[in-house]
Amino acid sequence: MTAVPADTGSTGLRILQRPKATTGLWSWVTTTDHKKIGMMYFIATMFFFVVAGVEALLLRVQLAVPENDFLSPELYNQLYTMHGITMVFFVGIPLGATFFNYIMPLQIGARDVAFPRLNAFSFWVFCAAGIFMYSGIVLGGLPDGGWFNYAPLSTTVGPDVSGYTTGGGSGELAYQVHSGRMLLYSVGLQIAGIATLASAVNFIVTILNMRAPGMTLMRMPVFTWMTLIVAFLLLFALPVIGIALWQLMFEVRFGANFFNPAAGGDPILWEHMFWLFGHPEVYILVLPAFGIISEIIPTFSRKPIFGYTAMVFAGVAIGFLGWGVWAHHMFAAGMGPVANTAFGLTTMFIAVPTGVKIFNWVGTLWGGKVRLTSAMLFAIGAVAMFTIGGLSGVTHSVVPSNYQQTDSYYVVAHFHYVLFGGLVFGAIGGIYYWYPKVTGRLMNETWGKINFWTLLIGFNVTFGLMHFLGLWGMPRRIDTYYAGFGWEQLNLIITYGAFLIAASIALLLLNVVVSLRRGKLAGDDPWDARTVEWMTTSPPAHYNFAEIPQISARDELWHRKHAVSDSGDYVRVPAGGSGAIVVREVEDSDIHMPDPSVFPAMSAVGLPIMGWALFTSGNLMIVMLAVGSVITVGSLFAWAFEPSAEEGH
Amino acid sequence: MRAARRRWSAWTIVLGVPIAGCGVQELPQSALNPAGPVAQSQDQLWDLVFWIAVVVFVIVQALILIAVFRFRDKGGDEIPKQVAGNTRLELLWTIIPALILVGIAVPTVRTIFELAEDPGEEALDVRVVGKQYWWAFEYLGDEGQGVITANELHIPTDRPVALNMQSLSATQPDPGFDQEPQVGQPVSNGVIHSFWVPRLAGKQDVVPGHTRPLTIQADEPGTYPGQCAEFCGLSHARMRFEVIAHEPDEFEAWLASQTEPAEPATDALAAEGQELFESQTCINCHAIDGYESAAGGAAAEVRIGPNLTHFASRNKFAGGIFDVDDPEQLAAWLRNPQEVKPGSQMPNLGLSDEQIDALSAYLYTLE
């Protein structure tokens, strides 16, 4: 290791010089700053949130009245499929990544994540996956087999055996259209999986290695703990779906027979592999929100989180148990009574650690001084709504009763209470909570409260009533229904509810944009918060902390703001007192930060090109595969040999 | 029926759902209104867990609201006591939910195994075939030999009905009940469907390459609607069916009537339709028992589309979405099946209005 080749950057390989832009578009493309990447994740996620939301509204318009012809079945199937895929893979997962990226390094007192360029790579690959997935709009249609994409509908058969949508007759053409859509699904999600897997590794290494001195694992904020658990879940879950997607790709494009019963395959194999990923995925989506809630509630109750240790280990327990429950998605698939019993019982008992979390949040509120800011309202709302989702989850674990509920609107209600009620409410709380840290300004609280109450009402009208529809026999994934089953009124009301949700989300986004300029200046610590990220400036300098804080307690900032009086009570330390925080200004050049790089973004460009190659054949396919792999592999090499911007670092 | 209504209006009060006219609304496909022992055992468990969930829900939401109102920040400088936890409380709210769950688990496991039991010798055996996008029901055993209905399953009351369900390709002939599809065996396979008659039983997926059993039973005569509950393609929403329960003797009579072959058409228009049935290739997919081919001899018993021997005796057709009694719906279907049921395997034969009239007239003779 002594003979490092000297300074290749400034002589031979000019192309490898680091970009220097600090403002403008180029600075965003080349950034390796976890905060900028976090903001880009936020923007991309909100974009996809709006897209998937509009898809949902179209579905609701179609279902507002029986036998509606607003959407054709073909379009309906694409929209409901893309609503699910987009919300799960392009909103849920990156919403977690948004908060992990921006907040987690600040919370542990780090200057950046462990692998800043890998972090940028994750973001750009995620964008590439989104573009690839939606390129179906111009490539013959979007995936239409549902986000669960069960074989053999997704493989050898296809939803449109008649060739109806391709003008009838030609089965060959229909199959080509079908296989194209399934390639978008399998390759698009594989690309997204690369992004997420890289993030997971990055977050794990960051949390394990880059905590500020004194921050032991059991002093980490609960949010950071949940980040760690989610990263591990991703690390183990993504390879499973990766293999399944690979098999699907081979089945569709190259005629493999993993899931084809006529050739010795089995459709149930796909179900198992999909849900072995798909259920941990639920916890991947919701645990970040649990982390966010666990930050907001203590701050606005002015109390530490109740039962920190139980909170952390409940999260870990959910992470573990989450691996043993996947087949509860398949109770009606005919696994037999023994398997159904086993998975029913594990599913029931995952309610125990989840209940612990809920009670501990209530315990945190109890005896505190509760300030009902918008962030707090959303956090409490998330606890209340998630409780409903958790309870309907327990009803699912009762297997014989589940035979009635599964694949009905009752399930749609259930998982929206978990994912909208838990994840979306929690994440919106997180937006209100950390917005001042990110932008230096507060969001409008009045709008925030309107946002909360309209969303709470719209949400419950929409998804609450779906419980009834499901129990009254309305199946999921139907593009229309007939009058006379007692479903008409509820469906109409639900559609109104969906539009109320849309209005409320529009208000949220407006608030985010308008407050950028009009919001009140926040200062470093507007909420009188408890954790380390509030110890630096708002917005933080690109190096995060002028001086890495020494951590001596959980809720480090709170302890710095308070001292123990003679009588044993906590008293507030006057501003400027001995324990107070001094945000020291430093010259930028004093702190070396990772240099920007263009190669993470560039390496992402090749991936969709290789994906699109599968739509072609012959020489064109070879050329596209070659171009894509040269771009990606070449960029990775350039990345590996890229020198620092400055000598001596 | 009355009990069921009362129960579910109790629901309305519990959950505070303000829907006008709910009490008188018909809910023919509701799982909360079970009409047989299988659905009842499933519903009993639901009742148990539902009420437990309601109690837990009320407790948690009340605690949240009390905490928020009672401990609201009313100004002042005092710092709330920095309580970090309470081991006894935390153990309590770990153990109590676990015990409640054990209480739910016991009847759950018992019912899982009860429902999986073989219904025994007395059961009526019916083979169910799911295709994109309709159901075929083949009545097995000595009593029902040869009877095949589409989208309409007739059963006797107070007797278990043992369904054995398979999924097959909509474009391939059904190899018949004596050929068990197995993984690895080259049979013509379909996609996954799910058989669901909420008032009689919960769902059972019908998975290609497997035979899936399900027992249903009805207490009272009546019509119990159901539909496919696993996404199966373009017309998944149009894959409906009905289970029609009869008193046992009426069921026997019905079954006997269904074993009768079709009579040749006598009416001139219907006779023309009968010829069209062959000349327009309908006969290549649809069997009519007793059909005398114009070319001589009985027509082949194909099993691609529905068996039409007793078409006019049914309530619904085309995946249970159209009324047999409605000649306009039948005409629209014959004119362009995919127009009214996207993705249907029935081809558009380009029939003229006259041909449609004749074919309809013939079909209506198939009582």
PDB file of C-alpha atoms in Angstrom, chain B residues 211-335:
ATOM      1  CA  THR B 211     -56.798 -30.031  -7.571  1.00  0.00           C
ATOM      2  CA  ARG B 212     -58.155 -27.967  -4.696  1.00  0.00           C
ATOM      3  CA  PRO B 213     -60.937 -29.221  -2.429  1.00  0.00           C
ATOM      4  CA  LEU B 214     -63.611 -27.076  -0.815  1.00  0.00           C
ATOM      5  CA  THR B 215     -66.731 -28.045   1.090  1.00  0.00           C
ATOM      6  CA  ILE B 216     -69.844 -25.899   0.951  1.00  0.00           C
ATOM      7  CA  GLN B 217     -73.272 -26.424   2.390  1.00  0.00           C
ATOM      8  CA  ALA B 218     -76.510 -24.437   2.441  1.00  0.00           C
ATOM      9  CA  ASP B 219     -79.176 -24.541   5.157  1.00  0.00           C
ATOM     10  CA  GLU B 220     -82.024 -23.011   3.166  1.00  0.00           C
ATOM     11  CA  PRO B 221     -83.069 -23.076  -0.478  1.00  0.00           C
ATOM     12  CA  GLY B 222     -82.077 -19.937  -2.279  1.00  0.00           C
ATOM     13  CA  THR B 223     -79.704 -18.293  -4.696  1.00  0.00           C
ATOM     14  CA  TYR B 224     -76.249 -17.447  -3.395  1.00  0.00           C
ATOM     15  CA  PRO B 225     -74.141 -15.308  -5.698  1.00  0.00           C
ATOM     16  CA  GLY B 226     -70.403 -15.627  -5.892  1.00  0.00           C
ATOM     17  CA  GLN B 227     -67.538 -14.541  -8.044  1.00  0.00           C
ATOM     18  CA  CYS B 228     -63.907 -15.108  -8.841  1.00  0.00           C
ATOM     19  CA  ALA B 229     -61.772 -13.463  -6.184  1.00  0.00           C
ATOM     20  CA  GLU B 230     -58.283 -13.854  -7.625  1.00  0.00           C
ATOM     21  CA  PHE B 231     -57.270 -11.483 -10.374  1.00  0.00           C
ATOM     22  CA  CYS B 232     -57.405 -13.566 -13.535  1.00  0.00           C
ATOM     23  CA  GLY B 233     -57.230 -11.113 -16.410  1.00  0.00           C
ATOM     24  CA  LEU B 234     -59.267  -8.638 -18.416  1.00  0.00           C
ATOM     25  CA  SER B 235     -62.692  -9.850 -17.376  1.00  0.00           C
ATOM     26  CA  HIS B 236     -61.902 -10.885 -13.830  1.00  0.00           C
ATOM     27  CA  ALA B 237     -64.788  -8.677 -12.694  1.00  0.00           C
ATOM     28  CA  ARG B 238     -67.076 -10.541 -15.114  1.00  0.00           C
ATOM     29  CA  MET B 239     -66.378 -14.011 -13.792  1.00  0.00           C
ATOM     30  CA  ARG B 240     -69.434 -14.460 -11.623  1.00  0.00           C
ATOM     31  CA  PHE B 241     -71.602 -17.451 -10.785  1.00  0.00           C
ATOM     32  CA  GLU B 242     -74.521 -18.486  -8.633  1.00  0.00           C
ATOM     33  CA  VAL B 243     -75.038 -21.352  -6.258  1.00  0.00           C
ATOM     34  CA  ILE B 244     -78.690 -22.390  -6.265  1.00  0.00           C
ATOM     35  CA  ALA B 245     -79.772 -24.502  -3.326  1.00  0.00           C
ATOM     36  CA  HIS B 246     -82.887 -26.711  -3.600  1.00  0.00           C
ATOM     37  CA  GLU B 247     -84.726 -28.941  -1.179  1.00  0.00           C
ATOM     38  CA  PRO B 248     -83.210 -32.423  -1.656  1.00  0.00           C
ATOM     39  CA  ASP B 249     -86.150 -33.842  -3.647  1.00  0.00           C
ATOM     40  CA  GLU B 250     -86.311 -30.781  -5.871  1.00  0.00           C
ATOM     41  CA  PHE B 251     -82.601 -31.104  -6.418  1.00  0.00           C
ATOM     42  CA  GLU B 252     -83.031 -34.726  -7.520  1.00  0.00           C
ATOM     43  CA  ALA B 253     -85.734 -33.637  -9.906  1.00  0.00           C
ATOM     44  CA  TRP B 254     -83.560 -30.884 -11.284  1.00  0.00           C
ATOM     45  CA  LEU B 255     -80.671 -33.280 -11.760  1.00  0.00           C
ATOM     46  CA  ALA B 256     -82.915 -35.757 -13.550  1.00  0.00           C
ATOM     47  CA  SER B 257     -84.160 -33.049 -15.884  1.00  0.00           C
ATOM     48  CA  GLN B 258     -80.594 -32.085 -16.705  1.00  0.00           C
ATOM     49  CA  THR B 259     -79.669 -35.597 -17.792  1.00  0.00           C
ATOM     50  CA  GLU B 260     -82.222 -35.397 -20.612  1.00  0.00           C
ATOM     51  CA  PRO B 261     -80.649 -34.800 -24.014  1.00  0.00           C
ATOM     52  CA  ALA B 262     -81.762 -31.831 -26.085  1.00  0.00           C
ATOM     53  CA  GLU B 263     -84.722 -32.238 -28.436  1.00  0.00           C
ATOM     54  CA  PRO B 264     -84.262 -31.327 -32.112  1.00  0.00           C
ATOM     55  CA  ALA B 265     -85.808 -27.958 -32.969  1.00  0.00           C
ATOM     56  CA  THR B 266     -89.312 -28.064 -34.376  1.00  0.00           C
ATOM     57  CA  ASP B 267     -90.035 -24.401 -35.009  1.00  0.00           C
ATOM     58  CA  ALA B 268     -88.738 -23.192 -38.397  1.00  0.00           C
ATOM     59  CA  LEU B 269     -86.669 -20.307 -37.068  1.00  0.00           C
ATOM     60  CA  ALA B 270     -85.177 -22.461 -34.331  1.00  0.00           C
ATOM     61  CA  ALA B 271     -84.396 -25.184 -36.856  1.00  0.00           C
ATOM     62  CA  GLU B 272     -82.511 -22.610 -38.882  1.00  0.00           C
ATOM     63  CA  GLY B 273     -80.627 -21.667 -35.715  1.00  0.00           C
ATOM     64  CA  GLN B 274     -79.845 -25.316 -35.103  1.00  0.00           C
ATOM     65  CA  GLU B 275     -78.174 -25.498 -38.515  1.00  0.00           C
ATOM     66  CA  LEU B 276     -76.291 -22.272 -37.879  1.00  0.00           C
ATOM     67  CA  PHE B 277     -75.016 -23.771 -34.631  1.00  0.00           C
ATOM     68  CA  GLU B 278     -73.061 -26.201 -36.738  1.00  0.00           C
ATOM     69  CA  SER B 279     -72.341 -24.153 -39.859  1.00  0.00           C
ATOM     70  CA  GLN B 280     -71.098 -21.162 -37.862  1.00  0.00           C
ATOM     71  CA  THR B 281     -68.704 -23.439 -35.913  1.00  0.00           C
ATOM     72  CA  CYS B 282     -70.377 -22.925 -32.499  1.00  0.00           C
ATOM     73  CA  ILE B 283     -70.309 -26.689 -32.274  1.00  0.00           C
ATOM     74  CA  ASN B 284     -66.526 -26.731 -32.224  1.00  0.00           C
ATOM     75  CA  CYS B 285     -66.497 -25.389 -28.668  1.00  0.00           C
ATOM     76  CA  HIS B 286     -69.978 -25.990 -27.228  1.00  0.00           C
ATOM     77  CA  ALA B 287     -71.498 -29.375 -26.582  1.00  0.00           C
ATOM     78  CA  ILE B 288     -75.252 -29.974 -26.801  1.00  0.00           C
ATOM     79  CA  ASP B 289     -76.085 -33.479 -25.678  1.00  0.00           C
ATOM     80  CA  GLY B 290     -78.359 -35.159 -28.217  1.00  0.00           C
ATOM     81  CA  TYR B 291     -77.561 -32.679 -30.980  1.00  0.00           C
ATOM     82  CA  GLU B 292     -78.041 -34.378 -34.329  1.00  0.00           C
ATOM     83  CA  SER B 293     -75.426 -33.175 -36.755  1.00  0.00           C
ATOM     84  CA  ALA B 294     -76.630 -32.154 -40.192  1.00  0.00           C
ATOM     85  CA  ALA B 295     -73.794 -34.233 -41.576  1.00  0.00           C
ATOM     86  CA  GLY B 296     -75.277 -37.186 -39.715  1.00  0.00           C
ATOM     87  CA  GLY B 297     -74.652 -38.664 -36.294  1.00  0.00           C
ATOM     88  CA  ALA B 298     -74.317 -37.080 -32.873  1.00  0.00           C
ATOM     89  CA  ALA B 299     -72.064 -34.078 -32.399  1.00  0.00           C
ATOM     90  CA  ALA B 300     -68.788 -34.493 -30.536  1.00  0.00           C
ATOM     91  CA  GLU B 301     -68.838 -33.710 -26.859  1.00  0.00           C
ATOM     92  CA  VAL B 302     -66.339 -30.909 -26.862  1.00  0.00           C
ATOM     93  CA  ARG B 303     -65.464 -29.224 -23.602  1.00  0.00           C
ATOM     94  CA  ILE B 304     -63.985 -25.859 -24.526  1.00  0.00           C
ATOM     95  CA  GLY B 305     -66.903 -23.501 -24.006  1.00  0.00           C
ATOM     96  CA  PRO B 306     -69.923 -24.057 -21.767  1.00  0.00           C
ATOM     97  CA  ASN B 307     -72.177 -27.056 -22.333  1.00  0.00           C
ATOM     98  CA  LEU B 308     -75.409 -25.615 -23.739  1.00  0.00           C
ATOM     99  CA  THR B 309     -77.712 -28.634 -23.471  1.00  0.00           C
ATOM    100  CA  HIS B 310     -80.000 -26.849 -20.998  1.00  0.00           C
ATOM    101  CA  PHE B 311     -79.025 -23.261 -21.743  1.00  0.00           C
ATOM    102  CA  ALA B 312     -82.556 -21.882 -21.520  1.00  0.00           C
ATOM    103  CA  SER B 313     -83.102 -23.373 -18.067  1.00  0.00           C
ATOM    104  CA  ARG B 314     -80.357 -21.205 -16.572  1.00  0.00           C
ATOM    105  CA  ASN B 315     -80.643 -17.750 -15.077  1.00  0.00           C
ATOM    106  CA  LYS B 316     -77.405 -16.256 -16.353  1.00  0.00           C
ATOM    107  CA  PHE B 317     -74.811 -16.743 -19.032  1.00  0.00           C
ATOM    108  CA  ALA B 318     -71.339 -15.541 -20.037  1.00  0.00           C
ATOM    109  CA  GLY B 319     -69.712 -15.744 -16.630  1.00  0.00           C
ATOM    110  CA  GLY B 320     -72.974 -15.057 -14.883  1.00  0.00           C
ATOM    111  CA  ILE B 321     -73.211 -11.441 -15.955  1.00  0.00           C
ATOM    112  CA  PHE B 322     -76.099 -11.544 -18.420  1.00  0.00           C
ATOM    113  CA  ASP B 323     -79.685 -12.687 -17.959  1.00  0.00           C
ATOM    114  CA  VAL B 324     -80.790 -15.580 -20.098  1.00  0.00           C
ATOM    115  CA  ASP B 325     -84.297 -14.084 -20.006  1.00  0.00           C
ATOM    116  CA  ASP B 326     -83.133 -10.942 -21.758  1.00  0.00           C
ATOM    117  CA  PRO B 327     -83.069 -11.550 -25.546  1.00  0.00           C
ATOM    118  CA  GLU B 328     -81.302  -8.247 -26.123  1.00  0.00           C
ATOM    119  CA  GLN B 329     -78.396  -9.248 -23.937  1.00  0.00           C
ATOM    120  CA  LEU B 330     -78.180 -12.585 -25.728  1.00  0.00           C
ATOM    121  CA  ALA B 331     -78.256 -10.824 -29.101  1.00  0.00           C
ATOM    122  CA  ALA B 332     -75.542  -8.371 -28.060  1.00  0.00           C
ATOM    123  CA  TRP B 333     -73.423 -11.268 -26.841  1.00  0.00           C
ATOM    124  CA  LEU B 334     -73.806 -13.209 -30.098  1.00  0.00           C
ATOM    125  CA  ARG B 335     -73.146 -10.080 -32.144  1.00  0.00           C
TER     126      ARG B 335
END
